[in-house]
JSON list of C-alpha atoms in Angstrom, two decimals:
[
{"chain": "A", "resi": 554, "resn": "MET", "atom": "CA", "xyz": [0.00, 0.00, 0.00]},
{"chain": "A", "resi": 555, "resn": "THR", "atom": "CA", "xyz": [1.46, 3.33, -0.97]},
{"chain": "A", "resi": 556, "resn": "LYS", "atom": "CA", "xyz": [1.63, 6.25, 1.40]},
{"chain": "A", "resi": 557, "resn": "ASN", "atom": "CA", "xyz": [-0.75, 8.25, -0.81]},
{"chain": "A", "resi": 558, "resn": "ARG", "atom": "CA", "xyz": [-3.33, 5.48, -0.79]},
{"chain": "A", "resi": 559, "resn": "LYS", "atom": "CA", "xyz": [-3.10, 5.07, 2.96]},
{"chain": "A", "resi": 560, "resn": "ALA", "atom": "CA", "xyz": [-3.35, 8.82, 3.53]},
{"chain": "A", "resi": 561, "resn": "TYR", "atom": "CA", "xyz": [-6.34, 9.06, 1.19]},
{"chain": "A", "resi": 562, "resn": "GLU", "atom": "CA", "xyz": [-8.16, 6.24, 2.97]},
{"chain": "A", "resi": 563, "resn": "GLU", "atom": "CA", "xyz": [-7.39, 7.75, 6.38]},
{"chain": "A", "resi": 564, "resn": "LYS", "atom": "CA", "xyz": [-8.76, 11.10, 5.18]},
{"chain": "A", "resi": 565, "resn": "LEU", "atom": "CA", "xyz": [-11.99, 9.41, 4.08]},
{"chain": "A", "resi": 566, "resn": "ASP", "atom": "CA", "xyz": [-12.21, 7.53, 7.39]},
{"chain": "A", "resi": 567, "resn": "ALA", "atom": "CA", "xyz": [-11.89, 10.81, 9.28]},
{"chain": "A", "resi": 568, "resn": "GLN", "atom": "CA", "xyz": [-14.59, 12.41, 7.13]},
{"chain": "A", "resi": 569, "resn": "LEU", "atom": "CA", "xyz": [-16.94, 9.49, 7.84]},
{"chain": "A", "resi": 570, "resn": "GLU", "atom": "CA", "xyz": [-16.42, 9.97, 11.57]},
{"chain": "A", "resi": 571, "resn": "GLU", "atom": "CA", "xyz": [-17.12, 13.69, 11.26]},
{"chain": "A", "resi": 572, "resn": "TRP", "atom": "CA", "xyz": [-20.35, 12.99, 9.38]},
{"chain": "A", "resi": 573, "resn": "LYS", "atom": "CA", "xyz": [-21.36, 10.44, 11.99]},
{"chain": "A", "resi": 574, "resn": "ALA", "atom": "CA", "xyz": [-20.90, 13.10, 14.67]},
{"chain": "A", "resi": 575, "resn": "GLN", "atom": "CA", "xyz": [-22.95, 15.58, 12.65]},
{"chain": "A", "resi": 576, "resn": "ILE", "atom": "CA", "xyz": [-25.78, 13.06, 12.39]},
{"chain": "A", "resi": 577, "resn": "SER", "atom": "CA", "xyz": [-25.68, 12.69, 16.17]},
{"chain": "A", "resi": 578, "resn": "LEU", "atom": "CA", "xyz": [-25.94, 16.47, 16.59]},
{"chain": "A", "resi": 579, "resn": "ILE", "atom": "CA", "xyz": [-28.92, 16.65, 14.26]},
{"chain": "A", "resi": 580, "resn": "LYS", "atom": "CA", "xyz": [-30.56, 13.80, 16.18]},
{"chain": "A", "resi": 581, "resn": "ALA", "atom": "CA", "xyz": [-30.06, 15.74, 19.41]},
{"chain": "A", "resi": 582, "resn": "ARG", "atom": "CA", "xyz": [-31.67, 18.82, 17.87]},
{"chain": "A", "resi": 583, "resn": "ALA", "atom": "CA", "xyz": [-34.54, 16.70, 16.59]},
{"chain": "A", "resi": 584, "resn": "GLY", "atom": "CA", "xyz": [-35.19, 15.46, 20.11]},
{"chain": "A", "resi": 585, "resn": "LYS", "atom": "CA", "xyz": [-35.73, 19.03, 21.24]},
{"chain": "A", "resi": 586, "resn": "ALA", "atom": "CA", "xyz": [-37.85, 20.07, 18.27]},
{"chain": "A", "resi": 587, "resn": "LYS", "atom": "CA", "xyz": [-41.61, 20.40, 18.15]},
{"chain": "A", "resi": 588, "resn": "ALA", "atom": "CA", "xyz": [-43.62, 17.57, 16.61]},
{"chain": "A", "resi": 589, "resn": "GLU", "atom": "CA", "xyz": [-43.93, 19.11, 13.15]},
{"chain": "A", "resi": 590, "resn": "ALA", "atom": "CA", "xyz": [-40.23, 19.92, 12.97]},
{"chain": "A", "resi": 591, "resn": "LYS", "atom": "CA", "xyz": [-39.31, 16.43, 14.22]},
{"chain": "A", "resi": 592, "resn": "ILE", "atom": "CA", "xyz": [-40.84, 14.94, 11.08]},
{"chain": "A", "resi": 593, "resn": "GLU", "atom": "CA", "xyz": [-38.58, 17.08, 8.92]},
{"chain": "A", "resi": 594, "resn": "TYR", "atom": "CA", "xyz": [-35.55, 16.32, 11.08]},
{"chain": "A", "resi": 595, "resn": "ASN", "atom": "CA", "xyz": [-36.24, 12.59, 10.89]},
{"chain": "A", "resi": 596, "resn": "LYS", "atom": "CA", "xyz": [-36.55, 12.65, 7.09]},
{"chain": "A", "resi": 597, "resn": "THR", "atom": "CA", "xyz": [-33.27, 14.50, 6.86]},
{"chain": "A", "resi": 598, "resn": "ILE", "atom": "CA", "xyz": [-31.56, 12.16, 9.33]},
{"chain": "A", "resi": 599, "resn": "GLU", "atom": "CA", "xyz": [-32.70, 9.10, 7.37]},
{"chain": "A", "resi": 600, "resn": "GLY", "atom": "CA", "xyz": [-31.35, 10.59, 4.15]},
{"chain": "A", "resi": 601, "resn": "LEU", "atom": "CA", "xyz": [-28.03, 11.49, 5.77]},
{"chain": "A", "resi": 602, "resn": "GLN", "atom": "CA", "xyz": [-27.70, 8.02, 7.24]},
{"chain": "A", "resi": 603, "resn": "ARG", "atom": "CA", "xyz": [-28.27, 6.47, 3.79]},
{"chain": "A", "resi": 604, "resn": "LYS", "atom": "CA", "xyz": [-25.65, 8.75, 2.25]},
{"chain": "A", "resi": 605, "resn": "HIS", "atom": "CA", "xyz": [-23.26, 7.98, 5.10]},
{"chain": "A", "resi": 606, "resn": "GLU", "atom": "CA", "xyz": [-23.74, 4.26, 4.51]},
{"chain": "A", "resi": 607, "resn": "GLU", "atom": "CA", "xyz": [-23.09, 4.68, 0.77]},
{"chain": "A", "resi": 608, "resn": "ALA", "atom": "CA", "xyz": [-19.85, 6.49, 1.54]},
{"chain": "A", "resi": 609, "resn": "ARG", "atom": "CA", "xyz": [-18.83, 3.84, 4.08]},
{"chain": "A", "resi": 610, "resn": "ALA", "atom": "CA", "xyz": [-19.49, 1.08, 1.53]},
{"chain": "A", "resi": 611, "resn": "LYS", "atom": "CA", "xyz": [-17.46, 2.92, -1.12]},
{"chain": "A", "resi": 612, "resn": "LEU", "atom": "CA", "xyz": [-14.57, 3.30, 1.32]},
{"chain": "A", "resi": 613, "resn": "HIS", "atom": "CA", "xyz": [-14.73, -0.43, 2.05]},
{"chain": "A", "resi": 614, "resn": "GLU", "atom": "CA", "xyz": [-14.50, -1.09, -1.71]},
{"chain": "A", "resi": 615, "resn": "LEU", "atom": "CA", "xyz": [-11.46, 1.15, -1.91]},
{"chain": "A", "resi": 616, "resn": "LYS", "atom": "CA", "xyz": [-9.74, -0.52, 1.00]},
{"chain": "A", "resi": 617, "resn": "THR", "atom": "CA", "xyz": [-10.23, -3.99, -0.46]},
{"chain": "A", "resi": 618, "resn": "ALA", "atom": "CA", "xyz": [-9.39, -3.13, -4.10]},
{"chain": "A", "resi": 619, "resn": "GLY", "atom": "CA", "xyz": [-6.16, -4.02, -5.84]},
{"chain": "A", "resi": 620, "resn": "GLY", "atom": "CA", "xyz": [-3.84, -1.51, -7.55]},
{"chain": "A", "resi": 621, "resn": "GLU", "atom": "CA", "xyz": [-5.56, -0.60, -10.83]},
{"chain": "A", "resi": 622, "resn": "ALA", "atom": "CA", "xyz": [-9.04, -1.22, -9.47]},
{"chain": "A", "resi": 623, "resn": "TRP", "atom": "CA", "xyz": [-8.25, 1.13, -6.59]},
{"chain": "A", "resi": 624, "resn": "GLU", "atom": "CA", "xyz": [-7.34, 3.90, -9.02]},
{"chain": "A", "resi": 625, "resn": "ASP", "atom": "CA", "xyz": [-10.61, 3.37, -10.91]},
{"chain": "A", "resi": 626, "resn": "LEU", "atom": "CA", "xyz": [-12.66, 3.32, -7.70]},
{"chain": "A", "resi": 627, "resn": "THR", "atom": "CA", "xyz": [-11.29, 6.64, -6.48]},
{"chain": "A", "resi": 628, "resn": "THR", "atom": "CA", "xyz": [-13.31, 8.42, -9.18]},
{"chain": "A", "resi": 629, "resn": "GLY", "atom": "CA", "xyz": [-16.50, 6.79, -7.93]},
{"chain": "A", "resi": 630, "resn": "ALA", "atom": "CA", "xyz": [-15.54, 7.55, -4.35]},
{"chain": "A", "resi": 631, "resn": "GLU", "atom": "CA", "xyz": [-15.03, 11.23, -5.15]},
{"chain": "A", "resi": 632, "resn": "LYS", "atom": "CA", "xyz": [-18.51, 11.35, -6.69]},
{"chain": "A", "resi": 633, "resn": "VAL", "atom": "CA", "xyz": [-20.11, 9.71, -3.63]},
{"chain": "A", "resi": 634, "resn": "TRP", "atom": "CA", "xyz": [-18.17, 12.00, -1.29]},
{"chain": "A", "resi": 635, "resn": "ALA", "atom": "CA", "xyz": [-19.34, 15.08, -3.20]},
{"chain": "A", "resi": 636, "resn": "GLU", "atom": "CA", "xyz": [-22.97, 13.91, -2.94]},
{"chain": "A", "resi": 637, "resn": "VAL", "atom": "CA", "xyz": [-22.64, 13.27, 0.79]},
{"chain": "A", "resi": 638, "resn": "LYS", "atom": "CA", "xyz": [-20.96, 16.63, 1.40]},
{"chain": "A", "resi": 639, "resn": "ALA", "atom": "CA", "xyz": [-23.77, 18.34, -0.49]},
{"chain": "A", "resi": 640, "resn": "ALA", "atom": "CA", "xyz": [-26.40, 16.50, 1.59]},
{"chain": "A", "resi": 641, "resn": "PHE", "atom": "CA", "xyz": [-24.74, 17.54, 4.85]},
{"chain": "A", "resi": 642, "resn": "HIS", "atom": "CA", "xyz": [-24.34, 21.12, 3.65]},
{"chain": "A", "resi": 643, "resn": "SER", "atom": "CA", "xyz": [-28.01, 21.24, 2.75]},
{"chain": "A", "resi": 644, "resn": "ALA", "atom": "CA", "xyz": [-28.98, 19.83, 6.14]},
{"chain": "A", "resi": 645, "resn": "ARG", "atom": "CA", "xyz": [-26.83, 22.42, 7.93]},
{"chain": "A", "resi": 646, "resn": "LEU", "atom": "CA", "xyz": [-28.50, 25.25, 6.04]},
{"chain": "A", "resi": 647, "resn": "LYS", "atom": "CA", "xyz": [-31.95, 23.80, 6.64]},
{"chain": "A", "resi": 648, "resn": "PHE", "atom": "CA", "xyz": [-31.55, 23.46, 10.41]},
{"chain": "A", "resi": 649, "resn": "LYS", "atom": "CA", "xyz": [-29.49, 26.53, 11.28]}
]
């Protein structure tokens, strides 16, 4: 495993942990919200959890891929990461 590959995977691992923490914060806010707002929070949380799981699965693919396959998978991983980042950004704006 090259240093760049390891560093890239560690960066993605760290991002997954950050997103997991953000989901927990949104869940805490949802617990304090009024009934109508809780519905919206819960929909958002479910969507974020799905996106988080997609990113986690893509990272697992990267970690288990061989040399050339790993290079090919990084493009797909970048796409998934961009989608997840956008979802979290949207959630942050929605629940400011």
